[in-house]
Amino acid sequence: YYTGCDQMNQSIYQLIKRHAIKSPYKTAVVSDDDSLTYEQLINKSNNFANYLKLLGIKENDVVAINLNRSCN
């Protein structure tokens, strides 16, 4: 059983991942002429997290990220 209150204790990543499991091929992000499905978004997110781990970033470390808006 699921209630909206369950969302209050989840991170944005967890909420998106939950949606990705249900609808992996639906569009998640649109930027100019490009788009990503939920599955692609989760894969890119995981790849970036793994890259940060390689740099020595640990869970709960604060990281500033400055990127241009795009699907890349």
PDB file of N, CA and C in Angstrom:
ATOM      1  N   TYR A   1       0.843  -1.180   0.000  1.00  0.00           N
ATOM      2  CA  TYR A   1       0.000   0.000   0.000  1.00  0.00           C
ATOM      3  C   TYR A   1       0.883   1.237   0.000  1.00  0.00           C
ATOM      4  N   TYR A   2       0.548   2.209  -0.793  1.00  0.00           N
ATOM      5  CA  TYR A   2       1.373   3.400  -0.957  1.00  0.00           C
ATOM      6  C   TYR A   2       0.563   4.647  -0.643  1.00  0.00           C
ATOM      7  N   THR A   3       1.149   5.536   0.136  1.00  0.00           N
ATOM      8  CA  THR A   3       0.500   6.821   0.412  1.00  0.00           C
ATOM      9  C   THR A   3       1.472   7.937   0.053  1.00  0.00           C
ATOM     10  N   GLY A   4       0.964   9.128  -0.158  1.00  0.00           N
ATOM     11  CA  GLY A   4       1.800  10.279  -0.465  1.00  0.00           C
ATOM     12  C   GLY A   4       2.782  10.585   0.649  1.00  0.00           C
ATOM     13  N   CYS A   5       2.479  10.187   1.869  1.00  0.00           N
ATOM     14  CA  CYS A   5       3.375  10.446   3.002  1.00  0.00           C
ATOM     15  C   CYS A   5       4.692   9.695   2.850  1.00  0.00           C
ATOM     16  N   ASP A   6       4.669   8.579   2.126  1.00  0.00           N
ATOM     17  CA  ASP A   6       5.893   7.809   1.908  1.00  0.00           C
ATOM     18  C   ASP A   6       6.936   8.640   1.173  1.00  0.00           C
ATOM     19  N   GLN A   7       6.487   9.562   0.323  1.00  0.00           N
ATOM     20  CA  GLN A   7       7.403  10.379  -0.467  1.00  0.00           C
ATOM     21  C   GLN A   7       8.221  11.327   0.396  1.00  0.00           C
ATOM     22  N   MET A   8       7.716  11.718   1.524  1.00  0.00           N
ATOM     23  CA  MET A   8       8.393  12.705   2.370  1.00  0.00           C
ATOM     24  C   MET A   8       9.726  12.208   2.894  1.00  0.00           C
ATOM     25  N   ASN A   9       9.904  10.909   2.980  1.00  0.00           N
ATOM     26  CA  ASN A   9      11.130  10.334   3.523  1.00  0.00           C
ATOM     27  C   ASN A   9      12.067   9.819   2.440  1.00  0.00           C
ATOM     28  N   GLN A  10      11.806  10.194   1.180  1.00  0.00           N
ATOM     29  CA  GLN A  10      12.629   9.700   0.090  1.00  0.00           C
ATOM     30  C   GLN A  10      13.378  10.848  -0.583  1.00  0.00           C
ATOM     31  N   SER A  11      14.544  10.517  -1.117  1.00  0.00           N
ATOM     32  CA  SER A  11      15.312  11.504  -1.875  1.00  0.00           C
ATOM     33  C   SER A  11      14.702  11.657  -3.265  1.00  0.00           C
ATOM     34  N   ILE A  12      15.102  12.692  -3.970  1.00  0.00           N
ATOM     35  CA  ILE A  12      14.639  12.883  -5.347  1.00  0.00           C
ATOM     36  C   ILE A  12      15.052  11.682  -6.187  1.00  0.00           C
ATOM     37  N   TYR A  13      16.275  11.206  -5.987  1.00  0.00           N
ATOM     38  CA  TYR A  13      16.745  10.039  -6.734  1.00  0.00           C
ATOM     39  C   TYR A  13      15.821   8.848  -6.507  1.00  0.00           C
ATOM     40  N   GLN A  14      15.446   8.590  -5.263  1.00  0.00           N
ATOM     41  CA  GLN A  14      14.580   7.451  -4.954  1.00  0.00           C
ATOM     42  C   GLN A  14      13.211   7.589  -5.624  1.00  0.00           C
ATOM     43  N   LEU A  15      12.673   8.804  -5.636  1.00  0.00           N
ATOM     44  CA  LEU A  15      11.374   9.029  -6.276  1.00  0.00           C
ATOM     45  C   LEU A  15      11.460   8.805  -7.782  1.00  0.00           C
ATOM     46  N   ILE A  16      12.527   9.314  -8.397  1.00  0.00           N
ATOM     47  CA  ILE A  16      12.697   9.130  -9.844  1.00  0.00           C
ATOM     48  C   ILE A  16      12.943   7.661 -10.161  1.00  0.00           C
ATOM     49  N   LYS A  17      13.736   6.993  -9.347  1.00  0.00           N
ATOM     50  CA  LYS A  17      14.017   5.575  -9.573  1.00  0.00           C
ATOM     51  C   LYS A  17      12.734   4.750  -9.482  1.00  0.00           C
ATOM     52  N   ARG A  18      11.878   5.074  -8.533  1.00  0.00           N
ATOM     53  CA  ARG A  18      10.600   4.373  -8.402  1.00  0.00           C
ATOM     54  C   ARG A  18       9.781   4.532  -9.685  1.00  0.00           C
ATOM     55  N   HIS A  19       9.752   5.753 -10.208  1.00  0.00           N
ATOM     56  CA  HIS A  19       9.015   6.011 -11.448  1.00  0.00           C
ATOM     57  C   HIS A  19       9.693   5.311 -12.625  1.00  0.00           C
ATOM     58  N   ALA A  20      11.011   5.263 -12.633  1.00  0.00           N
ATOM     59  CA  ALA A  20      11.760   4.614 -13.711  1.00  0.00           C
ATOM     60  C   ALA A  20      11.459   3.118 -13.767  1.00  0.00           C
ATOM     61  N   ILE A  21      11.274   2.513 -12.628  1.00  0.00           N
ATOM     62  CA  ILE A  21      10.952   1.080 -12.584  1.00  0.00           C
ATOM     63  C   ILE A  21       9.582   0.833 -13.203  1.00  0.00           C
ATOM     64  N   LYS A  22       8.644   1.729 -12.935  1.00  0.00           N
ATOM     65  CA  LYS A  22       7.282   1.580 -13.468  1.00  0.00           C
ATOM     66  C   LYS A  22       7.199   1.936 -14.951  1.00  0.00           C
ATOM     67  N   SER A  23       7.925   2.958 -15.361  1.00  0.00           N
ATOM     68  CA  SER A  23       7.811   3.479 -16.736  1.00  0.00           C
ATOM     69  C   SER A  23       9.177   3.855 -17.295  1.00  0.00           C
ATOM     70  N   PRO A  24      10.047   2.879 -17.528  1.00  0.00           N
ATOM     71  CA  PRO A  24      11.423   3.181 -17.936  1.00  0.00           C
ATOM     72  C   PRO A  24      11.549   3.918 -19.267  1.00  0.00           C
ATOM     73  N   TYR A  25      10.579   3.741 -20.152  1.00  0.00           N
ATOM     74  CA  TYR A  25      10.715   4.313 -21.494  1.00  0.00           C
ATOM     75  C   TYR A  25       9.925   5.602 -21.695  1.00  0.00           C
ATOM     76  N   LYS A  26       9.310   6.092 -20.629  1.00  0.00           N
ATOM     77  CA  LYS A  26       8.630   7.391 -20.711  1.00  0.00           C
ATOM     78  C   LYS A  26       9.660   8.510 -20.641  1.00  0.00           C
ATOM     79  N   THR A  27       9.338   9.632 -21.234  1.00  0.00           N
ATOM     80  CA  THR A  27      10.241  10.777 -21.246  1.00  0.00           C
ATOM     81  C   THR A  27      10.335  11.389 -19.853  1.00  0.00           C
ATOM     82  N   ALA A  28      11.555  11.585 -19.398  1.00  0.00           N
ATOM     83  CA  ALA A  28      11.803  12.164 -18.078  1.00  0.00           C
ATOM     84  C   ALA A  28      12.287  13.599 -18.167  1.00  0.00           C
ATOM     85  N   VAL A  29      13.125  13.888 -19.171  1.00  0.00           N
ATOM     86  CA  VAL A  29      13.757  15.197 -19.295  1.00  0.00           C
ATOM     87  C   VAL A  29      13.729  15.619 -20.756  1.00  0.00           C
ATOM     88  N   VAL A  30      13.408  16.893 -20.988  1.00  0.00           N
ATOM     89  CA  VAL A  30      13.444  17.456 -22.340  1.00  0.00           C
ATOM     90  C   VAL A  30      14.250  18.739 -22.289  1.00  0.00           C
ATOM     91  N   SER A  31      15.193  18.879 -23.234  1.00  0.00           N
ATOM     92  CA  SER A  31      16.005  20.082 -23.326  1.00  0.00           C
ATOM     93  C   SER A  31      16.259  20.376 -24.793  1.00  0.00           C
ATOM     94  N   ASP A  32      15.768  21.509 -25.267  1.00  0.00           N
ATOM     95  CA  ASP A  32      15.892  21.873 -26.676  1.00  0.00           C
ATOM     96  C   ASP A  32      15.368  20.730 -27.549  1.00  0.00           C
ATOM     97  N   ASP A  33      16.227  20.166 -28.385  1.00  0.00           N
ATOM     98  CA  ASP A  33      15.811  19.098 -29.296  1.00  0.00           C
ATOM     99  C   ASP A  33      16.187  17.714 -28.789  1.00  0.00           C
ATOM    100  N   ASP A  34      16.545  17.595 -27.537  1.00  0.00           N
ATOM    101  CA  ASP A  34      17.004  16.331 -26.976  1.00  0.00           C
ATOM    102  C   ASP A  34      16.093  15.912 -25.832  1.00  0.00           C
ATOM    103  N   SER A  35      16.081  14.626 -25.517  1.00  0.00           N
ATOM    104  CA  SER A  35      15.298  14.135 -24.387  1.00  0.00           C
ATOM    105  C   SER A  35      15.931  12.873 -23.829  1.00  0.00           C
ATOM    106  N   LEU A  36      15.545  12.539 -22.601  1.00  0.00           N
ATOM    107  CA  LEU A  36      16.006  11.317 -21.941  1.00  0.00           C
ATOM    108  C   LEU A  36      14.793  10.582 -21.379  1.00  0.00           C
ATOM    109  N   THR A  37      14.829   9.263 -21.461  1.00  0.00           N
ATOM    110  CA  THR A  37      13.824   8.457 -20.786  1.00  0.00           C
ATOM    111  C   THR A  37      14.218   8.331 -19.311  1.00  0.00           C
ATOM    112  N   TYR A  38      13.310   7.821 -18.500  1.00  0.00           N
ATOM    113  CA  TYR A  38      13.645   7.608 -17.086  1.00  0.00           C
ATOM    114  C   TYR A  38      14.792   6.615 -16.949  1.00  0.00           C
ATOM    115  N   GLU A  39      14.810   5.602 -17.779  1.00  0.00           N
ATOM    116  CA  GLU A  39      15.899   4.624 -17.731  1.00  0.00           C
ATOM    117  C   GLU A  39      17.240   5.288 -18.046  1.00  0.00           C
ATOM    118  N   GLN A  40      17.281   6.120 -19.079  1.00  0.00           N
ATOM    119  CA  GLN A  40      18.511   6.820 -19.442  1.00  0.00           C
ATOM    120  C   GLN A  40      18.937   7.786 -18.342  1.00  0.00           C
ATOM    121  N   LEU A  41      17.979   8.465 -17.733  1.00  0.00           N
ATOM    122  CA  LEU A  41      18.288   9.402 -16.652  1.00  0.00           C
ATOM    123  C   LEU A  41      18.916   8.687 -15.466  1.00  0.00           C
ATOM    124  N   ILE A  42      18.357   7.565 -15.082  1.00  0.00           N
ATOM    125  CA  ILE A  42      18.916   6.783 -13.971  1.00  0.00           C
ATOM    126  C   ILE A  42      20.317   6.286 -14.321  1.00  0.00           C
ATOM    127  N   ASN A  43      20.508   5.827 -15.553  1.00  0.00           N
ATOM    128  CA  ASN A  43      21.838   5.354 -15.964  1.00  0.00           C
ATOM    129  C   ASN A  43      22.865   6.481 -15.909  1.00  0.00           C
ATOM    130  N   LYS A  44      22.506   7.660 -16.411  1.00  0.00           N
ATOM    131  CA  LYS A  44      23.428   8.804 -16.367  1.00  0.00           C
ATOM    132  C   LYS A  44      23.720   9.202 -14.919  1.00  0.00           C
ATOM    133  N   SER A  45      22.703   9.182 -14.085  1.00  0.00           N
ATOM    134  CA  SER A  45      22.874   9.519 -12.676  1.00  0.00           C
ATOM    135  C   SER A  45      23.824   8.539 -11.984  1.00  0.00           C
ATOM    136  N   ASN A  46      23.641   7.261 -12.246  1.00  0.00           N
ATOM    137  CA  ASN A  46      24.512   6.240 -11.650  1.00  0.00           C
ATOM    138  C   ASN A  46      25.950   6.375 -12.150  1.00  0.00           C
ATOM    139  N   ASN A  47      26.104   6.663 -13.442  1.00  0.00           N
ATOM    140  CA  ASN A  47      27.455   6.858 -13.990  1.00  0.00           C
ATOM    141  C   ASN A  47      28.148   8.038 -13.322  1.00  0.00           C
ATOM    142  N   PHE A  48      27.413   9.122 -13.126  1.00  0.00           N
ATOM    143  CA  PHE A  48      27.987  10.303 -12.483  1.00  0.00           C
ATOM    144  C   PHE A  48      28.336  10.003 -11.025  1.00  0.00           C
ATOM    145  N   ALA A  49      27.475   9.279 -10.330  1.00  0.00           N
ATOM    146  CA  ALA A  49      27.749   8.904  -8.938  1.00  0.00           C
ATOM    147  C   ALA A  49      29.014   8.046  -8.851  1.00  0.00           C
ATOM    148  N   ASN A  50      29.158   7.121  -9.785  1.00  0.00           N
ATOM    149  CA  ASN A  50      30.362   6.281  -9.799  1.00  0.00           C
ATOM    150  C   ASN A  50      31.616   7.098 -10.076  1.00  0.00           C
ATOM    151  N   TYR A  51      31.508   8.087 -10.958  1.00  0.00           N
ATOM    152  CA  TYR A  51      32.631   8.982 -11.241  1.00  0.00           C
ATOM    153  C   TYR A  51      33.027   9.753  -9.975  1.00  0.00           C
ATOM    154  N   LEU A  52      32.038  10.251  -9.247  1.00  0.00           N
ATOM    155  CA  LEU A  52      32.331  10.977  -8.007  1.00  0.00           C
ATOM    156  C   LEU A  52      33.016  10.068  -6.990  1.00  0.00           C
ATOM    157  N   LYS A  53      32.596   8.809  -6.926  1.00  0.00           N
ATOM    158  CA  LYS A  53      33.240   7.850  -6.020  1.00  0.00           C
ATOM    159  C   LYS A  53      34.711   7.651  -6.387  1.00  0.00           C
ATOM    160  N   LEU A  54      34.983   7.595  -7.695  1.00  0.00           N
ATOM    161  CA  LEU A  54      36.373   7.456  -8.144  1.00  0.00           C
ATOM    162  C   LEU A  54      37.223   8.646  -7.708  1.00  0.00           C
ATOM    163  N   LEU A  55      36.590   9.812  -7.591  1.00  0.00           N
ATOM    164  CA  LEU A  55      37.301  11.014  -7.150  1.00  0.00           C
ATOM    165  C   LEU A  55      37.477  11.066  -5.630  1.00  0.00           C
ATOM    166  N   GLY A  56      36.905  10.093  -4.937  1.00  0.00           N
ATOM    167  CA  GLY A  56      37.030  10.042  -3.485  1.00  0.00           C
ATOM    168  C   GLY A  56      35.865  10.634  -2.727  1.00  0.00           C
ATOM    169  N   ILE A  57      34.821  11.007  -3.426  1.00  0.00           N
ATOM    170  CA  ILE A  57      33.636  11.555  -2.760  1.00  0.00           C
ATOM    171  C   ILE A  57      32.904  10.407  -2.074  1.00  0.00           C
ATOM    172  N   LYS A  58      32.517  10.626  -0.832  1.00  0.00           N
ATOM    173  CA  LYS A  58      31.824   9.605  -0.058  1.00  0.00           C
ATOM    174  C   LYS A  58      30.371  10.017   0.171  1.00  0.00           C
ATOM    175  N   GLU A  59      29.548   9.056   0.549  1.00  0.00           N
ATOM    176  CA  GLU A  59      28.142   9.320   0.850  1.00  0.00           C
ATOM    177  C   GLU A  59      28.048  10.411   1.918  1.00  0.00           C
ATOM    178  N   ASN A  60      27.135  11.337   1.714  1.00  0.00           N
ATOM    179  CA  ASN A  60      26.863  12.477   2.594  1.00  0.00           C
ATOM    180  C   ASN A  60      27.880  13.604   2.478  1.00  0.00           C
ATOM    181  N   ASP A  61      28.893  13.476   1.609  1.00  0.00           N
ATOM    182  CA  ASP A  61      29.772  14.609   1.324  1.00  0.00           C
ATOM    183  C   ASP A  61      28.971  15.648   0.537  1.00  0.00           C
ATOM    184  N   VAL A  62      29.261  16.901   0.748  1.00  0.00           N
ATOM    185  CA  VAL A  62      28.606  17.974   0.009  1.00  0.00           C
ATOM    186  C   VAL A  62      29.425  18.272  -1.235  1.00  0.00           C
ATOM    187  N   VAL A  63      28.759  18.293  -2.393  1.00  0.00           N
ATOM    188  CA  VAL A  63      29.427  18.530  -3.668  1.00  0.00           C
ATOM    189  C   VAL A  63      28.666  19.614  -4.419  1.00  0.00           C
ATOM    190  N   ALA A  64      29.376  20.663  -4.823  1.00  0.00           N
ATOM    191  CA  ALA A  64      28.759  21.711  -5.640  1.00  0.00           C
ATOM    192  C   ALA A  64      28.881  21.319  -7.102  1.00  0.00           C
ATOM    193  N   ILE A  65      27.789  21.442  -7.838  1.00  0.00           N
ATOM    194  CA  ILE A  65      27.773  21.076  -9.249  1.00  0.00           C
ATOM    195  C   ILE A  65      27.229  22.254 -10.044  1.00  0.00           C
ATOM    196  N   ASN A  66      27.965  22.683 -11.051  1.00  0.00           N
ATOM    197  CA  ASN A  66      27.558  23.803 -11.902  1.00  0.00           C
ATOM    198  C   ASN A  66      27.607  23.314 -13.352  1.00  0.00           C
ATOM    199  N   LEU A  67      26.438  23.094 -13.938  1.00  0.00           N
ATOM    200  CA  LEU A  67      26.347  22.571 -15.295  1.00  0.00           C
ATOM    201  C   LEU A  67      25.405  23.417 -16.132  1.00  0.00           C
ATOM    202  N   ASN A  68      25.643  23.439 -17.421  1.00  0.00           N
ATOM    203  CA  ASN A  68      24.686  24.048 -18.333  1.00  0.00           C
ATOM    204  C   ASN A  68      23.475  23.124 -18.446  1.00  0.00           C
ATOM    205  N   ARG A  69      22.314  23.696 -18.704  1.00  0.00           N
ATOM    206  CA  ARG A  69      21.116  22.886 -18.870  1.00  0.00           C
ATOM    207  C   ARG A  69      21.175  22.135 -20.194  1.00  0.00           C
ATOM    208  N   SER A  70      21.143  20.820 -20.116  1.00  0.00           N
ATOM    209  CA  SER A  70      21.102  19.979 -21.302  1.00  0.00           C
ATOM    210  C   SER A  70      20.827  18.544 -20.846  1.00  0.00           C
ATOM    211  N   CYS A  71      20.595  17.688 -21.787  1.00  0.00           N
ATOM    212  CA  CYS A  71      20.385  16.277 -21.476  1.00  0.00           C
ATOM    213  C   CYS A  71      21.690  15.508 -21.368  1.00  0.00           C
ATOM    214  N   ASN A  72      22.771  16.172 -21.688  1.00  0.00           N
ATOM    215  CA  ASN A  72      24.073  15.525 -21.599  1.00  0.00           C
ATOM    216  C   ASN A  72      24.623  15.766 -20.246  1.00  0.00           C
TER     217      ASN A  72
END
